[in-house]
Amino acid sequence: MPQENSSDPTNDARASTMVQDDDATSTADATQSTTSSLRKPMRRNAEAREEQEERITQLQASVNSLDTQLKIMYRLKECCPGQASVTDDEVIASRKRKRDRVLRELKELTEAGTGRQT
C-alpha cells in the first residue's frame, strides 16, 4: 500500500518552484502595476509643465510687446504732443495696467514653476 504522507523530493521541489514562480509573477505584476500607475501622473505633470512653459513664453512676448508699445507712445507724446490719440494719457495708463497684469501673472507662473511662494 502506498503511503499518502510520504514525501517525494522531486514533487516537493516542483511544488516549491511553482510557489516561487507564482510569487515572482505576483511581484512582477505588482511592480508593473505600480510603475504604470506612477507613469500617468508623471506624464500629466510633464504635460502641465510644458503648458506652463508655453504660457510663460507667451507672457514674456506679451510684456516685450507692451514695453515696445509704451516706448513708442512716449516718443510720440514727446515729439508730437496732442497730435494722436495713441499719446492720450488714458491709453498709456491702460497699457501700463495691462503690462502690470501680465507681469503679475508671469511672476506667479514663474514662482509656481520653481516651487516658491510669495
mmCIF file with all atom_site columns, C-alpha atoms in Angstrom:
data_model
loop_
_atom_site.group_PDB
_atom_site.id
_atom_site.type_symbol
_atom_site.label_atom_id
_atom_site.label_alt_id
_atom_site.label_comp_id
_atom_site.label_asym_id
_atom_site.label_entity_id
_atom_site.label_seq_id
_atom_site.pdbx_PDB_ins_code
_atom_site.Cartn_x
_atom_site.Cartn_y
_atom_site.Cartn_z
_atom_site.occupancy
_atom_site.B_iso_or_equiv
_atom_site.pdbx_formal_charge
_atom_site.auth_seq_id
_atom_site.auth_comp_id
_atom_site.auth_asym_id
_atom_site.auth_atom_id
_atom_site.pdbx_PDB_model_num
ATOM 1   C CA . MET A 1 1   ? 0.000  0.000   0.000   1.00 0.00 ? 1   MET A CA 1
ATOM 2   C CA . PRO A 1 2   ? 1.431  3.360   -0.939  1.00 0.00 ? 2   PRO A CA 1
ATOM 3   C CA . GLN A 1 3   ? 1.733  5.901   1.768   1.00 0.00 ? 3   GLN A CA 1
ATOM 4   C CA . GLU A 1 4   ? -0.062 9.147   1.127   1.00 0.00 ? 4   GLU A CA 1
ATOM 5   C CA . ASN A 1 5   ? 2.071  11.090  3.604   1.00 0.00 ? 5   ASN A CA 1
ATOM 6   C CA . SER A 1 6   ? 5.370  10.019  2.142   1.00 0.00 ? 6   SER A CA 1
ATOM 7   C CA . SER A 1 7   ? 7.401  12.852  0.819   1.00 0.00 ? 7   SER A CA 1
ATOM 8   C CA . ASP A 1 8   ? 8.796  12.638  -2.674  1.00 0.00 ? 8   ASP A CA 1
ATOM 9   C CA . PRO A 1 9   ? 11.743 15.059  -3.040  1.00 0.00 ? 9   PRO A CA 1
ATOM 10  C CA . THR A 1 10  ? 11.033 15.585  -6.747  1.00 0.00 ? 10  THR A CA 1
ATOM 11  C CA . ASN A 1 11  ? 7.418  16.545  -6.118  1.00 0.00 ? 11  ASN A CA 1
ATOM 12  C CA . ASP A 1 12  ? 8.458  18.798  -3.219  1.00 0.00 ? 12  ASP A CA 1
ATOM 13  C CA . ALA A 1 13  ? 10.979 20.586  -5.426  1.00 0.00 ? 13  ALA A CA 1
ATOM 14  C CA . ARG A 1 14  ? 8.392  21.064  -8.192  1.00 0.00 ? 14  ARG A CA 1
ATOM 15  C CA . ALA A 1 15  ? 5.836  22.423  -5.738  1.00 0.00 ? 15  ALA A CA 1
ATOM 16  C CA . SER A 1 16  ? 8.402  24.766  -4.232  1.00 0.00 ? 16  SER A CA 1
ATOM 17  C CA . THR A 1 17  ? 9.432  26.019  -7.666  1.00 0.00 ? 17  THR A CA 1
ATOM 18  C CA . MET A 1 18  ? 5.810  26.582  -8.644  1.00 0.00 ? 18  MET A CA 1
ATOM 19  C CA . VAL A 1 19  ? 5.177  28.594  -5.475  1.00 0.00 ? 19  VAL A CA 1
ATOM 20  C CA . GLN A 1 20  ? 8.323  30.639  -6.111  1.00 0.00 ? 20  GLN A CA 1
ATOM 21  C CA . ASP A 1 21  ? 7.258  31.227  -9.731  1.00 0.00 ? 21  ASP A CA 1
ATOM 22  C CA . ASP A 1 22  ? 3.817  32.353  -8.569  1.00 0.00 ? 22  ASP A CA 1
ATOM 23  C CA . ASP A 1 23  ? 5.413  34.703  -6.035  1.00 0.00 ? 23  ASP A CA 1
ATOM 24  C CA . ALA A 1 24  ? 7.760  36.107  -8.664  1.00 0.00 ? 24  ALA A CA 1
ATOM 25  C CA . THR A 1 25  ? 4.863  36.585  -11.103 1.00 0.00 ? 25  THR A CA 1
ATOM 26  C CA . SER A 1 26  ? 2.781  38.309  -8.443  1.00 0.00 ? 26  SER A CA 1
ATOM 27  C CA . THR A 1 27  ? 5.687  40.574  -7.527  1.00 0.00 ? 27  THR A CA 1
ATOM 28  C CA . ALA A 1 28  ? 6.348  41.391  -11.194 1.00 0.00 ? 28  ALA A CA 1
ATOM 29  C CA . ASP A 1 29  ? 2.647  42.113  -11.777 1.00 0.00 ? 29  ASP A CA 1
ATOM 30  C CA . ALA A 1 30  ? 2.506  44.368  -8.713  1.00 0.00 ? 30  ALA A CA 1
ATOM 31  C CA . THR A 1 31  ? 5.675  46.189  -9.772  1.00 0.00 ? 31  THR A CA 1
ATOM 32  C CA . GLN A 1 32  ? 4.380  46.679  -13.308 1.00 0.00 ? 32  GLN A CA 1
ATOM 33  C CA . SER A 1 33  ? 1.031  47.907  -11.989 1.00 0.00 ? 33  SER A CA 1
ATOM 34  C CA . THR A 1 34  ? 2.720  50.356  -9.623  1.00 0.00 ? 34  THR A CA 1
ATOM 35  C CA . THR A 1 35  ? 5.074  51.576  -12.338 1.00 0.00 ? 35  THR A CA 1
ATOM 36  C CA . SER A 1 36  ? 2.178  52.002  -14.741 1.00 0.00 ? 36  SER A CA 1
ATOM 37  C CA . SER A 1 37  ? 0.131  53.925  -12.193 1.00 0.00 ? 37  SER A CA 1
ATOM 38  C CA . LEU A 1 38  ? 3.118  56.185  -11.464 1.00 0.00 ? 38  LEU A CA 1
ATOM 39  C CA . ARG A 1 39  ? 3.683  56.969  -15.134 1.00 0.00 ? 39  ARG A CA 1
ATOM 40  C CA . LYS A 1 40  ? 0.261  58.557  -15.597 1.00 0.00 ? 40  LYS A CA 1
ATOM 41  C CA . PRO A 1 41  ? 0.774  61.343  -13.024 1.00 0.00 ? 41  PRO A CA 1
ATOM 42  C CA . MET A 1 42  ? 4.338  61.829  -14.261 1.00 0.00 ? 42  MET A CA 1
ATOM 43  C CA . ARG A 1 43  ? 3.027  62.209  -17.809 1.00 0.00 ? 43  ARG A CA 1
ATOM 44  C CA . ARG A 1 44  ? 0.351  64.656  -16.649 1.00 0.00 ? 44  ARG A CA 1
ATOM 45  C CA . ASN A 1 45  ? 2.968  66.608  -14.691 1.00 0.00 ? 45  ASN A CA 1
ATOM 46  C CA . ALA A 1 46  ? 5.211  66.779  -17.736 1.00 0.00 ? 46  ALA A CA 1
ATOM 47  C CA . GLU A 1 47  ? 2.324  67.987  -19.891 1.00 0.00 ? 47  GLU A CA 1
ATOM 48  C CA . ALA A 1 48  ? 1.364  70.591  -17.290 1.00 0.00 ? 48  ALA A CA 1
ATOM 49  C CA . ARG A 1 49  ? 4.985  71.757  -17.101 1.00 0.00 ? 49  ARG A CA 1
ATOM 50  C CA . GLU A 1 50  ? 5.137  72.091  -20.891 1.00 0.00 ? 50  GLU A CA 1
ATOM 51  C CA . GLU A 1 51  ? 1.890  74.084  -20.924 1.00 0.00 ? 51  GLU A CA 1
ATOM 52  C CA . GLN A 1 52  ? 3.215  76.284  -18.142 1.00 0.00 ? 52  GLN A CA 1
ATOM 53  C CA . GLU A 1 53  ? 6.467  76.902  -20.028 1.00 0.00 ? 53  GLU A CA 1
ATOM 54  C CA . GLU A 1 54  ? 4.494  77.778  -23.171 1.00 0.00 ? 54  GLU A CA 1
ATOM 55  C CA . ARG A 1 55  ? 2.342  80.203  -21.189 1.00 0.00 ? 55  ARG A CA 1
ATOM 56  C CA . ILE A 1 56  ? 5.440  81.806  -19.661 1.00 0.00 ? 56  ILE A CA 1
ATOM 57  C CA . THR A 1 57  ? 6.906  82.253  -23.138 1.00 0.00 ? 57  THR A CA 1
ATOM 58  C CA . GLN A 1 58  ? 3.655  83.847  -24.340 1.00 0.00 ? 58  GLN A CA 1
ATOM 59  C CA . LEU A 1 59  ? 3.565  86.188  -21.350 1.00 0.00 ? 59  LEU A CA 1
ATOM 60  C CA . GLN A 1 60  ? 7.183  87.215  -21.875 1.00 0.00 ? 60  GLN A CA 1
ATOM 61  C CA . ALA A 1 61  ? 6.415  88.018  -25.509 1.00 0.00 ? 61  ALA A CA 1
ATOM 62  C CA . SER A 1 62  ? 3.380  89.999  -24.411 1.00 0.00 ? 62  SER A CA 1
ATOM 63  C CA . VAL A 1 63  ? 5.434  92.015  -21.906 1.00 0.00 ? 63  VAL A CA 1
ATOM 64  C CA . ASN A 1 64  ? 8.034  92.754  -24.585 1.00 0.00 ? 64  ASN A CA 1
ATOM 65  C CA . SER A 1 65  ? 5.323  93.884  -26.996 1.00 0.00 ? 65  SER A CA 1
ATOM 66  C CA . LEU A 1 66  ? 3.678  96.111  -24.395 1.00 0.00 ? 66  LEU A CA 1
ATOM 67  C CA . ASP A 1 67  ? 7.066  97.602  -23.474 1.00 0.00 ? 67  ASP A CA 1
ATOM 68  C CA . THR A 1 68  ? 7.674  98.421  -27.127 1.00 0.00 ? 68  THR A CA 1
ATOM 69  C CA . GLN A 1 69  ? 4.212  99.952  -27.491 1.00 0.00 ? 69  GLN A CA 1
ATOM 70  C CA . LEU A 1 70  ? 4.735  102.117 -24.404 1.00 0.00 ? 70  LEU A CA 1
ATOM 71  C CA . LYS A 1 71  ? 8.129  103.311 -25.652 1.00 0.00 ? 71  LYS A CA 1
ATOM 72  C CA . ILE A 1 72  ? 6.585  104.295 -28.971 1.00 0.00 ? 72  ILE A CA 1
ATOM 73  C CA . MET A 1 73  ? 3.728  106.084 -27.214 1.00 0.00 ? 73  MET A CA 1
ATOM 74  C CA . TYR A 1 74  ? 6.115  108.054 -25.021 1.00 0.00 ? 74  TYR A CA 1
ATOM 75  C CA . ARG A 1 75  ? 8.230  109.049 -28.032 1.00 0.00 ? 75  ARG A CA 1
ATOM 76  C CA . LEU A 1 76  ? 5.148  110.146 -29.939 1.00 0.00 ? 76  LEU A CA 1
ATOM 77  C CA . LYS A 1 77  ? 3.959  112.107 -26.951 1.00 0.00 ? 77  LYS A CA 1
ATOM 78  C CA . GLU A 1 78  ? 7.326  113.870 -26.709 1.00 0.00 ? 78  GLU A CA 1
ATOM 79  C CA . CYS A 1 79  ? 7.669  114.763 -30.354 1.00 0.00 ? 79  CYS A CA 1
ATOM 80  C CA . CYS A 1 80  ? 4.017  115.354 -31.243 1.00 0.00 ? 80  CYS A CA 1
ATOM 81  C CA . PRO A 1 81  ? 2.086  116.368 -28.134 1.00 0.00 ? 81  PRO A CA 1
ATOM 82  C CA . GLY A 1 82  ? -1.675 116.232 -28.580 1.00 0.00 ? 82  GLY A CA 1
ATOM 83  C CA . GLN A 1 83  ? -1.449 115.030 -32.182 1.00 0.00 ? 83  GLN A CA 1
ATOM 84  C CA . ALA A 1 84  ? -2.534 111.416 -31.817 1.00 0.00 ? 84  ALA A CA 1
ATOM 85  C CA . SER A 1 85  ? -4.997 109.560 -29.631 1.00 0.00 ? 85  SER A CA 1
ATOM 86  C CA . VAL A 1 86  ? -2.246 107.000 -29.041 1.00 0.00 ? 86  VAL A CA 1
ATOM 87  C CA . THR A 1 87  ? -0.439 109.536 -26.889 1.00 0.00 ? 87  THR A CA 1
ATOM 88  C CA . ASP A 1 88  ? -3.510 110.092 -24.720 1.00 0.00 ? 88  ASP A CA 1
ATOM 89  C CA . ASP A 1 89  ? -2.703 109.579 -21.034 1.00 0.00 ? 89  ASP A CA 1
ATOM 90  C CA . GLU A 1 90  ? -5.652 107.209 -20.626 1.00 0.00 ? 90  GLU A CA 1
ATOM 91  C CA . VAL A 1 91  ? -4.393 104.969 -23.421 1.00 0.00 ? 91  VAL A CA 1
ATOM 92  C CA . ILE A 1 92  ? -0.898 104.935 -21.940 1.00 0.00 ? 92  ILE A CA 1
ATOM 93  C CA . ALA A 1 93  ? -2.273 104.207 -18.453 1.00 0.00 ? 93  ALA A CA 1
ATOM 94  C CA . SER A 1 94  ? -4.363 101.353 -19.871 1.00 0.00 ? 94  SER A CA 1
ATOM 95  C CA . ARG A 1 95  ? -1.268 99.797  -21.492 1.00 0.00 ? 95  ARG A CA 1
ATOM 96  C CA . LYS A 1 96  ? 0.645  100.149 -18.232 1.00 0.00 ? 96  LYS A CA 1
ATOM 97  C CA . ARG A 1 97  ? -2.130 98.389  -16.302 1.00 0.00 ? 97  ARG A CA 1
ATOM 98  C CA . LYS A 1 98  ? -2.229 95.605  -18.859 1.00 0.00 ? 98  LYS A CA 1
ATOM 99  C CA . ARG A 1 99  ? 1.550  95.253  -18.680 1.00 0.00 ? 99  ARG A CA 1
ATOM 100 C CA . ASP A 1 100 ? 1.370  95.108  -14.858 1.00 0.00 ? 100 ASP A CA 1
ATOM 101 C CA . ARG A 1 101 ? -1.297 92.377  -15.009 1.00 0.00 ? 101 ARG A CA 1
ATOM 102 C CA . VAL A 1 102 ? 0.787  90.330  -17.429 1.00 0.00 ? 102 VAL A CA 1
ATOM 103 C CA . LEU A 1 103 ? 3.895  90.797  -15.279 1.00 0.00 ? 103 LEU A CA 1
ATOM 104 C CA . ARG A 1 104 ? 1.988  89.628  -12.167 1.00 0.00 ? 104 ARG A CA 1
ATOM 105 C CA . GLU A 1 105 ? 0.746  86.521  -13.956 1.00 0.00 ? 105 GLU A CA 1
ATOM 106 C CA . LEU A 1 106 ? 4.238  85.855  -15.286 1.00 0.00 ? 106 LEU A CA 1
ATOM 107 C CA . LYS A 1 107 ? 5.695  86.206  -11.800 1.00 0.00 ? 107 LYS A CA 1
ATOM 108 C CA . GLU A 1 108 ? 3.088  83.830  -10.345 1.00 0.00 ? 108 GLU A CA 1
ATOM 109 C CA . LEU A 1 109 ? 3.715  81.211  -13.010 1.00 0.00 ? 109 LEU A CA 1
ATOM 110 C CA . THR A 1 110 ? 7.477  81.513  -12.672 1.00 0.00 ? 110 THR A CA 1
ATOM 111 C CA . GLU A 1 111 ? 7.329  81.163  -8.902  1.00 0.00 ? 111 GLU A CA 1
ATOM 112 C CA . ALA A 1 112 ? 4.876  78.256  -9.135  1.00 0.00 ? 112 ALA A CA 1
ATOM 113 C CA . GLY A 1 113 ? 7.260  76.526  -11.527 1.00 0.00 ? 113 GLY A CA 1
ATOM 114 C CA . THR A 1 114 ? 10.162 76.860  -9.108  1.00 0.00 ? 114 THR A CA 1
ATOM 115 C CA . GLY A 1 115 ? 8.078  75.887  -6.089  1.00 0.00 ? 115 GLY A CA 1
ATOM 116 C CA . ARG A 1 116 ? 8.479  79.261  -4.384  1.00 0.00 ? 116 ARG A CA 1
ATOM 117 C CA . GLN A 1 117 ? 5.580  81.062  -2.812  1.00 0.00 ? 117 GLN A CA 1
ATOM 118 C CA . THR A 1 118 ? 5.108  84.744  -2.159  1.00 0.00 ? 118 THR A CA 1
#
